[in-house]
């Protein structure tokens, strides 16, 4: 079964002389086709249902719309305050991303370029916070925010600020880890050249290291944005009616008594497109960053 | 050693201030990250542990310091298997264990297989890679809401295919209620988590030198042997981390059941995070909720430590 076959169908130029046997090619074909089906099934349902009239999604399931309509895409903005959820999510995820990336750049620069006491403790602690159950610090954080609000008047609970603060720490550990790997791959001679030219450490960081590691920084930014855009647990507790984000708003939409599934699917598609497009465009940098981080 | 050369090259007799700045600089750069981690992760964790020893109900939320001490009372309630609270917690814990083992196993298997099948370049490989990463890129709630629609009893795709088209079931089963909900939960969790395993394994595979395979092929090793003798051993170090991370994520998963079932999960799919969330925010008894969270944390620490010990020793054994 594993013996290399001599007659390889359509030999391509790229294939090495040790071409894989036919049985392997067929296993691969079947496995990848089945997996593609599994992966794309919900995506197809999301897309096709968003173009259906309401009758098609309230009765038995139909593979194809009885008529194609864009009404759901117009109605979603009226049925629920989707525009407000959208704005809230954009503000929260955008701010959390910018802050998280800037803070991660500083921390990663320190870890990759300096030796200092407590470096290992820092990296291990930061990474391990990632592993703790969110539920463990949800309740205390809720109480901390409520009590800070009561004693200082800074409204963290129920505000976008509190959510931004929370979310930026979620992406921070992974961002620091990945950027450390990226920065380490930037040759140190470049820093030294900048020092010779009279740059301080921060000058070297922003004039030399950051531009050289830009793909990695962009990948980290996408990751941070995705994390904040998709978070549900803290959003469900820390927001109120005016600061509600998409993750909670959309869920409320889908658990009403009469669910307009065509509209829910249209809304899901609308909120997914920006992150999926960004992710797929930049995924090769993410893979490169993972490799760089893993080498460390 | 080289790390300091840039600074050391400066003229000797460095002013004290500058030296201080050089030593302090890395800490200054780390300060924002540290402060935030303290505020959002570490301080709440300490407070959570304190809270688990208090009788913290609705009355004391505005002023939690005033809540009366309860010593180990909250823990006693959580582990008392004869009382409904403890019994429900144990049930939820067992469901979560079964769910995690199943989901992690499937995610790892599918992710590794897909990465190995995409290792060699062929037409359409880039496109497939993008397709496979889509579930990971989709916002969790959008993906899970779509799955909830697929699993609807009367107008969902799953029942349409199983009952209307293939006639496999007598009636239309409920997928989001009762025992079937466990299956639905595993399917959704695997669907959205396996791409992460795929991504990580794919990155690791890029580090295996091509000539290893060529040499093996010249020696007459078939594909299966190449995978067993070269690919899988090379993946060992990354697998150690990957499986652990997958396990911790799945075990702590809150989003999937919360969005899939709404606030009340059916008993068969009552994952522990959602269970604690409910028993805290529905009854507003934060003390018991915290005690349960601390027990969960202890369990995860034990598992992690045991896992790392076992796998590291196994690795040394294999190397030596």
Coordinates of C-alpha atoms in Angstrom, one line a residue:
Chain A
X1 CA 0.0 0.0 0.0
X2 CA 2.8 2.3 0.9
X3 CA 5.0 1.3 -2.1
X4 CA 5.7 4.2 -4.4
X5 CA 3.8 3.8 -7.6
X6 CA 5.6 4.4 -10.9
X7 CA 2.6 5.6 -12.9
X8 CA 1.8 8.9 -11.3
X9 CA -1.2 10.7 -12.9
X10 CA -0.3 14.0 -14.5
X11 CA 3.2 14.4 -13.3
X12 CA 3.8 18.0 -12.4
X13 CA 7.1 19.8 -12.7
X14 CA 7.2 20.6 -9.0
X15 CA 6.8 17.0 -7.8
X16 CA 10.0 15.3 -6.6
X17 CA 11.0 11.9 -8.0
X18 CA 9.7 10.4 -4.7
X19 CA 6.1 11.1 -5.5
X20 CA 3.5 10.0 -3.0
X21 CA 1.7 6.8 -3.9
X22 CA -1.8 6.9 -5.3
X23 CA -3.5 5.5 -2.1
X24 CA -2.1 8.5 -0.2
X25 CA -3.3 10.9 -2.8
X26 CA -6.8 9.4 -2.6
X27 CA -6.9 9.4 1.2
X28 CA -5.8 13.0 1.1
X29 CA -8.5 13.9 -1.5
X30 CA -11.3 12.3 0.4
X31 CA -10.2 13.6 3.8
X32 CA -9.7 17.2 2.6
X33 CA -13.1 17.2 0.7
X34 CA -15.0 15.9 3.7
X35 CA -13.3 18.5 6.0
X36 CA -14.0 21.3 3.6
X37 CA -17.7 20.3 3.6
X38 CA -17.8 20.2 7.4
X39 CA -16.0 23.6 7.6
X40 CA -18.1 25.4 5.0
X41 CA -21.5 24.0 5.9
X42 CA -22.4 26.7 8.5
X43 CA -20.8 29.3 6.3
X44 CA -23.0 28.3 3.4
X45 CA -26.1 28.3 5.7
X46 CA -25.2 31.7 7.0
X47 CA -24.8 33.1 3.6
X48 CA -27.8 31.5 1.8
X49 CA -30.2 32.1 4.7
X50 CA -29.3 35.7 4.9
X51 CA -30.7 36.1 1.4
X52 CA -34.0 34.3 2.1
X53 CA -37.4 35.7 2.8
X54 CA -38.8 35.0 6.2
X55 CA -41.1 32.1 5.1
X56 CA -38.0 30.1 4.0
X57 CA -36.4 30.1 7.4
X58 CA -39.5 29.7 9.5
X59 CA -40.7 26.5 7.8
X60 CA -38.7 23.4 7.0
X61 CA -35.1 24.0 6.0
X62 CA -34.4 24.8 2.3
X63 CA -31.0 24.4 0.6
X64 CA -31.8 27.2 -1.8
X65 CA -33.8 30.4 -1.3
X66 CA -37.3 30.4 -2.9
X67 CA -36.4 33.9 -4.0
X68 CA -33.3 35.9 -3.4
X69 CA -33.8 39.1 -1.4
X70 CA -31.6 41.6 0.3
X71 CA -34.4 42.7 2.7
X72 CA -32.8 41.0 5.7
X73 CA -29.7 43.2 5.3
X74 CA -31.9 46.3 5.3
X75 CA -34.1 45.2 8.2
X76 CA -31.4 44.2 10.7
X77 CA -30.6 47.9 11.4
X78 CA -34.3 48.5 12.4
X79 CA -35.2 45.4 14.3
X80 CA -32.4 45.8 16.9
X81 CA -30.1 48.7 17.5
X82 CA -27.4 47.0 15.5
X83 CA -25.7 50.2 14.5
X84 CA -25.2 51.1 18.2
X85 CA -23.8 47.6 19.0
X86 CA -21.6 48.0 16.0
X87 CA -20.3 51.4 17.1
X88 CA -19.7 50.1 20.6
X89 CA -17.8 47.0 19.4
X90 CA -15.7 49.1 17.0
X91 CA -14.8 51.6 19.8
X92 CA -14.0 48.9 22.3
X93 CA -12.2 46.5 20.0
X94 CA -10.3 49.3 18.3
X95 CA -9.1 51.0 21.4
X96 CA -8.2 47.7 23.1
X97 CA -6.2 46.8 20.0
X98 CA -4.2 50.0 19.8
X99 CA -3.4 50.0 23.6
X100 CA -2.6 46.3 23.7
X101 CA -0.2 46.5 20.7
X102 CA 1.6 49.6 22.0
X103 CA 2.1 48.1 25.5
X104 CA 3.1 44.7 23.9
X105 CA 5.7 46.5 21.8
X106 CA 7.4 48.0 24.8
X107 CA 7.3 44.8 26.8
X108 CA 8.5 42.6 24.0
X109 CA 11.4 45.1 23.3
X110 CA 12.4 44.8 26.9
X111 CA 12.3 41.0 26.9
X112 CA 14.0 40.6 23.6
X113 CA 16.8 43.2 24.0
X114 CA 17.7 43.4 27.7
X115 CA 18.8 41.1 30.4
X116 CA 17.2 41.8 33.7
X117 CA 16.3 40.2 36.9
X118 CA 12.8 38.6 36.9
X119 CA 12.6 38.2 33.1
X120 CA 11.7 34.6 33.3
X121 CA 9.2 35.2 36.1
X122 CA 7.6 37.9 34.1
X123 CA 7.2 35.9 30.9
X124 CA 5.9 32.8 32.7
X125 CA 3.5 34.7 34.9
X126 CA 2.1 36.7 32.0
X127 CA 1.7 33.6 29.8
X128 CA 0.1 31.5 32.6
X129 CA -2.6 34.1 33.3
X130 CA -3.9 33.1 29.8
X131 CA -4.6 29.6 31.2
X132 CA -6.8 30.6 34.2
X133 CA -10.5 30.1 33.9
X134 CA -12.1 33.5 33.0
X135 CA -14.9 32.7 35.4
X136 CA -12.4 32.9 38.3
X137 CA -11.6 36.6 37.8
X138 CA -14.9 37.6 36.3
X139 CA -16.7 37.9 39.7
X140 CA -13.9 39.7 41.5
X141 CA -13.3 42.0 38.6
X142 CA -16.9 42.8 38.5
X143 CA -16.7 43.7 42.2
X144 CA -13.5 45.7 41.8
X145 CA -15.1 47.8 39.0
X146 CA -18.3 48.3 41.0
X147 CA -16.3 49.4 44.1
X148 CA -13.9 51.6 42.2
X149 CA -17.0 53.3 40.8
X150 CA -18.6 53.7 44.2
X151 CA -15.5 55.2 45.8
X152 CA -14.0 57.3 43.1
X153 CA -16.9 58.0 40.7
X154 CA -15.0 56.5 37.7
X155 CA -17.6 54.4 36.0
X156 CA -15.7 51.3 35.0
X157 CA -18.6 48.9 35.4
X158 CA -21.0 49.3 32.5
X159 CA -18.7 51.6 30.6
X160 CA -16.7 51.1 27.5
X161 CA -13.6 52.1 29.4
X162 CA -13.8 49.1 31.7
X163 CA -14.3 46.7 28.8
X164 CA -11.4 48.2 26.9
X165 CA -9.2 47.8 30.0
X166 CA -10.3 44.2 30.4
X167 CA -9.9 43.2 26.8
X168 CA -6.5 44.6 26.2
X169 CA -5.1 42.3 28.9
X170 CA -6.6 39.3 27.2
X171 CA -4.5 39.7 24.0
X172 CA -1.5 41.0 25.9
X173 CA 0.2 37.8 26.8
X174 CA 0.1 36.2 23.4
X175 CA 1.0 39.5 21.8
X176 CA 4.1 39.9 24.0
X177 CA 5.2 36.4 23.3
X178 CA 4.8 36.6 19.6
X179 CA 6.4 40.1 19.3
X180 CA 9.4 38.9 21.4
X181 CA 9.9 36.2 18.8
X182 CA 9.6 38.7 16.0
X183 CA 11.9 41.3 17.5
X184 CA 14.5 38.6 18.2
X185 CA 14.6 37.9 14.5
X186 CA 15.5 41.6 13.8
X187 CA 19.3 41.7 13.7
X188 CA 20.8 43.4 16.7
X189 CA 23.3 45.1 14.4
X190 CA 20.5 47.4 13.2
X191 CA 19.9 48.6 16.8
X192 CA 23.6 49.2 17.2
X193 CA 23.8 51.1 14.0
X194 CA 21.0 53.3 15.3
X195 CA 22.8 53.8 18.6
X196 CA 25.9 54.9 16.6
X197 CA 23.8 57.4 14.7
X198 CA 22.8 58.9 18.1
X199 CA 19.4 57.2 18.7
X200 CA 18.4 56.4 22.3
X201 CA 16.8 53.0 23.0
X202 CA 13.4 54.2 22.2
X203 CA 14.6 55.9 19.0
X204 CA 16.1 52.5 18.0
X205 CA 12.9 50.8 18.8
X206 CA 10.6 53.0 16.8
X207 CA 13.0 53.9 13.9
X208 CA 14.5 50.5 13.4
X209 CA 12.9 47.5 15.2
X210 CA 9.2 48.4 14.7
X211 CA 9.5 49.0 11.0
X212 CA 11.4 45.8 10.5
X213 CA 8.9 43.8 12.5
X214 CA 5.8 45.5 11.0
X215 CA 4.3 42.3 9.6
X216 CA 4.4 40.7 13.0
X217 CA 2.9 43.8 14.6
X218 CA 0.1 43.8 12.1
X219 CA -0.6 40.1 12.8
X220 CA -0.7 40.8 16.5
X221 CA -3.1 43.7 16.0
X222 CA -5.4 41.5 14.0
X223 CA -5.3 38.9 16.8
X224 CA -6.0 41.5 19.5
X225 CA -8.9 42.9 17.5
X226 CA -10.4 39.4 16.9
X227 CA -10.1 38.6 20.6
X228 CA -12.0 41.8 21.7
X229 CA -14.5 41.5 18.9
X230 CA -15.6 38.0 19.8
X231 CA -15.5 38.0 23.6
X232 CA -18.8 37.1 25.2
X233 CA -18.4 36.3 28.9
X234 CA -17.2 39.7 30.2
X235 CA -19.3 41.6 27.7
X236 CA -22.4 39.9 29.1
X237 CA -21.7 41.1 32.6
X238 CA -19.8 44.4 32.1
X239 CA -22.1 46.2 29.7
X240 CA -25.5 47.9 30.0
X241 CA -28.1 48.9 27.4
X242 CA -26.1 51.8 26.0
X243 CA -22.7 50.1 25.9
X244 CA -23.8 46.7 24.8
X245 CA -21.5 45.2 22.2
X246 CA -22.3 43.0 19.2
X247 CA -21.4 39.7 21.0
X248 CA -24.2 40.2 23.5
X249 CA -26.6 42.2 21.3
X250 CA -26.6 39.6 18.6
X251 CA -27.2 36.8 21.1
X252 CA -30.2 38.7 22.4
X253 CA -31.4 38.9 18.8
X254 CA -31.2 35.1 18.4
X255 CA -32.9 34.2 21.7
X256 CA -36.1 36.2 21.2
X257 CA -39.4 34.4 21.1
X258 CA -39.9 34.8 17.4
X259 CA -36.4 34.6 15.8
X260 CA -36.0 36.1 12.4
X261 CA -33.4 33.7 11.4
X262 CA -32.7 35.3 8.0
X263 CA -32.0 38.6 9.7
X264 CA -29.9 36.9 12.4
X265 CA -27.8 35.2 9.7
X266 CA -27.5 38.5 7.8
X267 CA -26.3 40.3 10.9
X268 CA -23.9 37.4 11.7
X269 CA -22.4 37.7 8.3
X270 CA -22.1 41.5 8.5
X271 CA -20.2 41.3 11.8
X272 CA -18.0 38.5 10.6
X273 CA -16.8 39.9 7.3
X274 CA -14.4 42.5 8.6
X275 CA -12.5 40.2 11.0
X276 CA -12.5 37.2 8.6
X277 CA -11.2 39.3 5.7
X278 CA -8.5 40.8 7.9
X279 CA -7.5 37.5 9.3
X280 CA -7.3 35.7 6.0
X281 CA -5.3 38.5 4.4
X282 CA -2.7 38.4 7.3
X283 CA -2.7 34.7 8.2
X284 CA 0.7 34.0 6.7
X285 CA 2.3 36.6 9.1
X286 CA 0.5 34.8 12.0
X287 CA 2.0 31.5 11.0
X288 CA 5.4 33.1 10.6
X289 CA 5.0 34.7 14.1
X290 CA 4.0 31.4 15.6
X291 CA 7.1 29.8 14.1
X292 CA 9.3 32.6 15.4
X293 CA 7.8 32.4 18.9
X294 CA 8.0 28.6 19.0
X295 CA 11.7 28.7 18.1
X296 CA 12.4 30.9 21.1
Chain B
X1 CA 26.3 38.5 26.6
X2 CA 25.9 40.5 23.4
X3 CA 22.8 42.0 24.7
X4 CA 24.7 44.7 26.6
X5 CA 27.4 45.5 24.1
X6 CA 25.4 48.4 22.8
X7 CA 25.4 50.1 26.1
X8 CA 28.8 49.1 27.2
X9 CA 30.4 50.7 24.2
X10 CA 29.8 54.1 25.7
X11 CA 32.7 55.9 27.3
X12 CA 33.6 54.8 30.8
X13 CA 32.8 57.1 33.7
X14 CA 29.2 57.0 32.8
X15 CA 27.2 59.4 35.0
X16 CA 25.3 57.7 37.7
X17 CA 21.9 58.9 36.4
X18 CA 22.5 57.3 33.0
X19 CA 23.5 54.0 34.5
X20 CA 20.4 54.0 36.7
X21 CA 18.4 54.7 33.6
X22 CA 19.9 51.8 31.7
X23 CA 19.2 49.4 34.5
X24 CA 15.7 50.8 35.0
X25 CA 14.7 51.0 31.4
X26 CA 13.6 47.4 30.9
X27 CA 11.4 47.6 34.0
X28 CA 10.0 50.9 32.8
X29 CA 9.1 49.3 29.4
X30 CA 7.4 46.4 31.2
X31 CA 5.5 48.6 33.7
X32 CA 2.3 49.2 31.7
X33 CA 1.9 45.5 30.9
X34 CA 2.6 44.6 34.5
X35 CA 0.2 47.0 36.0
X36 CA -2.6 45.9 33.7
X37 CA -1.9 42.2 34.4
X38 CA -2.0 43.0 38.1
X39 CA -5.3 44.9 37.9
X40 CA -7.2 42.6 35.6
X41 CA -5.8 39.2 36.4
X42 CA -3.7 38.9 39.5
X43 CA -5.5 41.2 41.9
X44 CA -8.9 39.7 41.0
X45 CA -7.5 36.3 41.5
X46 CA -6.4 37.1 45.0
X47 CA -9.7 38.8 45.8
X48 CA -11.5 35.8 44.4
X49 CA -9.7 33.5 46.8
X50 CA -10.6 35.8 49.7
X51 CA -14.2 36.0 48.5
X52 CA -14.5 32.2 48.6
X53 CA -14.2 32.4 52.4
X54 CA -16.9 35.0 52.7
X55 CA -20.7 35.0 52.7
X56 CA -20.9 37.3 49.8
X57 CA -24.5 37.8 48.7
X58 CA -26.4 40.6 46.9
X59 CA -26.4 42.7 50.1
X60 CA -22.7 43.1 50.2
X61 CA -21.8 43.7 46.6
X62 CA -21.4 47.5 47.0
X63 CA -19.1 46.9 50.0
X64 CA -17.7 43.5 49.9
X65 CA -15.3 44.0 52.7
X66 CA -18.2 44.1 55.1
X67 CA -19.4 40.6 54.2
X68 CA -19.2 38.1 57.1
X69 CA -16.5 35.4 57.1
X70 CA -17.7 32.0 56.4
X71 CA -14.5 30.0 56.8
X72 CA -14.7 26.8 54.7
X73 CA -18.5 27.0 54.5
X74 CA -18.6 27.7 50.8
X75 CA -16.3 24.9 50.1
X76 CA -18.3 22.5 52.2
X77 CA -21.4 23.4 50.3
X78 CA -19.6 22.9 46.9
X79 CA -18.3 19.5 47.7
X80 CA -21.3 18.1 49.7
X81 CA -22.4 15.5 47.3
X82 CA -25.6 14.7 49.1
X83 CA -26.9 18.2 48.8
X84 CA -28.2 19.4 45.4
X85 CA -25.5 22.1 45.0
X86 CA -22.6 19.7 45.4
X87 CA -24.2 17.0 43.3
X88 CA -24.9 19.4 40.5
X89 CA -21.3 20.6 40.6
X90 CA -20.0 17.1 40.4
X91 CA -22.3 16.3 37.5
X92 CA -21.1 19.4 35.7
X93 CA -17.5 18.6 36.4
X94 CA -17.9 15.1 34.9
X95 CA -19.7 16.4 31.8
X96 CA -16.9 18.9 31.4
X97 CA -14.2 16.2 31.7
X98 CA -15.9 14.0 29.1
X99 CA -16.4 17.0 26.8
X100 CA -12.8 18.1 27.1
X101 CA -11.3 14.7 26.4
X102 CA -13.5 14.2 23.4
X103 CA -13.1 17.6 21.9
X104 CA -9.4 17.9 22.5
X105 CA -8.8 14.5 20.9
X106 CA -10.8 15.2 17.9
X107 CA -9.3 18.7 17.4
X108 CA -5.8 17.4 17.6
X109 CA -6.5 14.5 15.3
X110 CA -8.2 16.6 12.6
X111 CA -5.8 19.5 12.9
X112 CA -2.7 17.3 12.7
X113 CA -4.1 15.2 9.8
X114 CA -5.0 18.3 7.8
X115 CA -1.6 19.9 8.4
X116 CA 0.2 16.8 7.3
X117 CA -2.0 16.5 4.2
X118 CA -1.3 20.1 3.3
X119 CA 2.5 19.8 4.0
X120 CA 3.4 19.2 0.5
X121 CA 2.6 21.8 -2.1
X122 CA -0.2 21.1 -4.6
X123 CA -2.7 23.1 -6.5
X124 CA -5.3 24.7 -4.4
X125 CA -3.3 24.3 -1.2
X126 CA -3.4 28.0 -0.3
X127 CA -7.1 28.2 -0.9
X128 CA -7.8 25.2 1.4
X129 CA -5.6 26.7 4.1
X130 CA -7.7 29.9 4.0
X131 CA -10.9 27.8 4.1
X132 CA -9.7 25.8 7.0
X133 CA -8.8 28.8 9.1
X134 CA -12.2 30.5 8.6
X135 CA -13.9 28.9 11.6
X136 CA -11.0 30.3 13.8
X137 CA -11.4 33.7 12.3
X138 CA -15.2 34.0 12.6
X139 CA -16.3 35.7 15.8
X140 CA -17.3 33.0 18.2
X141 CA -20.9 34.2 18.7
X142 CA -21.6 34.5 15.0
X143 CA -20.4 31.0 14.4
X144 CA -22.2 29.5 17.3
X145 CA -25.5 31.3 16.5
X146 CA -25.3 29.8 13.0
X147 CA -24.8 26.4 14.5
X148 CA -27.8 27.0 16.8
X149 CA -29.8 27.6 13.6
X150 CA -28.5 24.4 12.0
X151 CA -29.6 22.5 15.1
X152 CA -33.1 23.9 15.3
X153 CA -35.7 21.2 15.6
X154 CA -38.2 22.4 13.0
X155 CA -36.4 24.6 10.6
X156 CA -32.7 23.5 11.0
X157 CA -30.5 21.9 8.5
X158 CA -29.4 18.9 10.6
X159 CA -32.9 17.5 11.1
X160 CA -33.8 18.3 7.5
X161 CA -30.9 16.1 6.3
X162 CA -31.3 13.4 8.9
X163 CA -35.1 13.1 8.9
X164 CA -36.5 14.6 5.7
X165 CA -33.8 13.6 3.3
X166 CA -32.1 10.5 4.7
X167 CA -35.0 9.2 6.9
X168 CA -32.6 8.1 9.6
X169 CA -34.7 9.2 12.5
X170 CA -38.3 8.5 13.3
X171 CA -39.2 11.9 14.5
X172 CA -37.4 15.2 14.6
X173 CA -35.1 15.0 17.5
X174 CA -34.2 18.0 19.7
X175 CA -30.6 18.9 19.5
X176 CA -30.4 21.8 21.9
X177 CA -32.4 20.1 24.7
X178 CA -31.9 16.8 26.5
X179 CA -29.1 14.3 25.9
X180 CA -28.4 15.2 22.3
X181 CA -27.2 18.6 23.4
X182 CA -23.9 17.0 24.4
X183 CA -23.3 15.9 20.8
X184 CA -24.2 19.3 19.5
X185 CA -21.8 20.9 21.9
X186 CA -18.9 18.6 20.9
X187 CA -19.6 19.2 17.2
X188 CA -19.6 23.0 17.6
X189 CA -16.5 23.1 19.8
X190 CA -14.5 20.8 17.5
X191 CA -15.6 22.9 14.5
X192 CA -14.4 26.1 15.9
X193 CA -11.2 24.9 17.7
X194 CA -9.5 22.4 15.4
X195 CA -8.2 25.2 13.1
X196 CA -6.0 26.3 16.0
X197 CA -4.4 22.9 16.2
X198 CA -4.0 23.0 12.4
X199 CA -2.4 26.4 12.6
X200 CA 0.1 25.4 15.2
X201 CA 1.0 22.1 13.7
X202 CA 1.4 23.7 10.3
X203 CA 3.8 26.2 11.7
X204 CA 5.8 23.4 13.4
X205 CA 5.9 21.4 10.2
X206 CA 7.7 24.2 8.4
X207 CA 10.7 23.7 10.7
X208 CA 11.2 20.1 9.6
X209 CA 14.0 20.0 7.0
X210 CA 12.9 18.7 3.6
X211 CA 16.1 16.6 3.1
X212 CA 15.0 14.3 6.0
X213 CA 12.0 13.1 3.9
X214 CA 14.1 12.9 0.8
X215 CA 16.7 10.8 2.6
X216 CA 14.0 8.6 4.1
X217 CA 12.4 8.1 0.7
X218 CA 15.7 7.2 -0.9
X219 CA 16.1 4.6 1.8
X220 CA 12.7 3.2 0.7
X221 CA 10.5 4.5 3.5
X222 CA 6.9 4.9 2.5
X223 CA 4.6 7.8 3.3
X224 CA 3.3 6.1 6.4
X225 CA 6.7 5.4 7.7
X226 CA 7.9 8.9 7.0
X227 CA 4.9 10.2 9.0
X228 CA 5.5 7.8 11.9
X229 CA 9.3 8.1 12.0
X230 CA 9.9 11.8 11.0
X231 CA 6.8 13.9 11.3
X232 CA 5.3 12.7 14.5
X233 CA 8.5 12.7 16.5
X234 CA 9.4 16.2 15.3
X235 CA 6.0 17.3 16.4
X236 CA 6.4 16.0 20.0
X237 CA 7.6 19.2 21.7
X238 CA 4.9 21.3 20.1
X239 CA 2.2 18.7 20.8
X240 CA 3.1 18.8 24.5
X241 CA 2.1 22.5 24.6
X242 CA -0.7 22.3 22.1
X243 CA -2.6 19.5 23.8
X244 CA -2.3 21.3 27.2
X245 CA -3.5 24.6 25.8
X246 CA -6.4 23.0 23.9
X247 CA -7.4 21.2 27.1
X248 CA -7.3 24.3 29.3
X249 CA -9.3 26.3 26.7
X250 CA -11.9 23.6 26.2
X251 CA -12.2 22.9 29.9
X252 CA -12.8 26.6 30.6
X253 CA -15.0 27.1 27.6
X254 CA -17.9 29.4 28.4
X255 CA -18.8 31.0 25.1
X256 CA -19.9 27.9 23.2
X257 CA -22.5 26.6 25.7
X258 CA -23.6 30.2 26.6
X259 CA -24.4 31.2 23.0
X260 CA -25.6 27.8 21.9
X261 CA -28.1 27.2 24.7
X262 CA -28.8 30.6 26.1
X263 CA -28.4 31.1 29.8
X264 CA -29.7 27.7 31.0
X265 CA -27.7 24.9 29.5
X266 CA -29.4 21.4 29.4
X267 CA -28.0 19.1 32.0
X268 CA -26.1 16.9 29.5
X269 CA -24.1 19.9 28.3
X270 CA -23.7 21.9 31.5
X271 CA -20.1 22.9 31.3
X272 CA -18.4 24.0 34.5
X273 CA -17.8 27.7 33.6
X274 CA -21.4 28.2 32.7
X275 CA -22.5 26.3 35.8
X276 CA -20.4 28.6 38.1
X277 CA -21.6 31.6 36.2
X278 CA -25.2 30.6 36.7
X279 CA -24.9 29.7 40.3
X280 CA -23.3 33.1 40.9
X281 CA -25.3 35.5 38.9
X282 CA -28.7 33.8 39.1
X283 CA -28.6 33.3 42.9
X284 CA -26.2 36.3 43.4
X285 CA -24.2 34.2 45.8
X286 CA -20.7 35.2 44.9
X287 CA -19.0 33.4 47.8
X288 CA -20.1 29.9 46.7
X289 CA -19.3 30.8 43.1
X290 CA -15.8 31.9 44.1
X291 CA -15.2 28.7 46.1
X292 CA -16.2 26.7 43.0
X293 CA -13.8 28.7 40.8
X294 CA -11.0 28.2 43.2
X295 CA -11.6 24.4 43.2
X296 CA -11.6 24.5 39.4
X297 CA -8.3 26.4 39.5
X298 CA -6.8 23.9 41.9
X299 CA -7.9 21.0 39.7
X300 CA -6.4 22.7 36.6
X301 CA -3.1 23.4 38.3
X302 CA -2.9 19.8 39.4
X303 CA -3.7 18.4 36.0
X304 CA -1.2 20.9 34.4
X305 CA 1.6 20.0 36.8
X306 CA 0.9 16.3 36.5
X307 CA 0.8 16.5 32.7
X308 CA 4.0 18.5 32.4
X309 CA 5.8 16.1 34.7
X310 CA 4.6 13.0 32.9
X311 CA 5.2 14.3 29.4
X312 CA 8.7 15.8 30.2
X313 CA 9.8 12.6 31.8
X314 CA 8.4 10.6 28.9
X315 CA 10.4 12.8 26.6
X316 CA 13.6 12.5 28.5
X317 CA 13.1 8.8 28.5
X318 CA 12.6 8.7 24.8
X319 CA 15.6 10.9 24.2
X320 CA 18.0 9.0 26.5

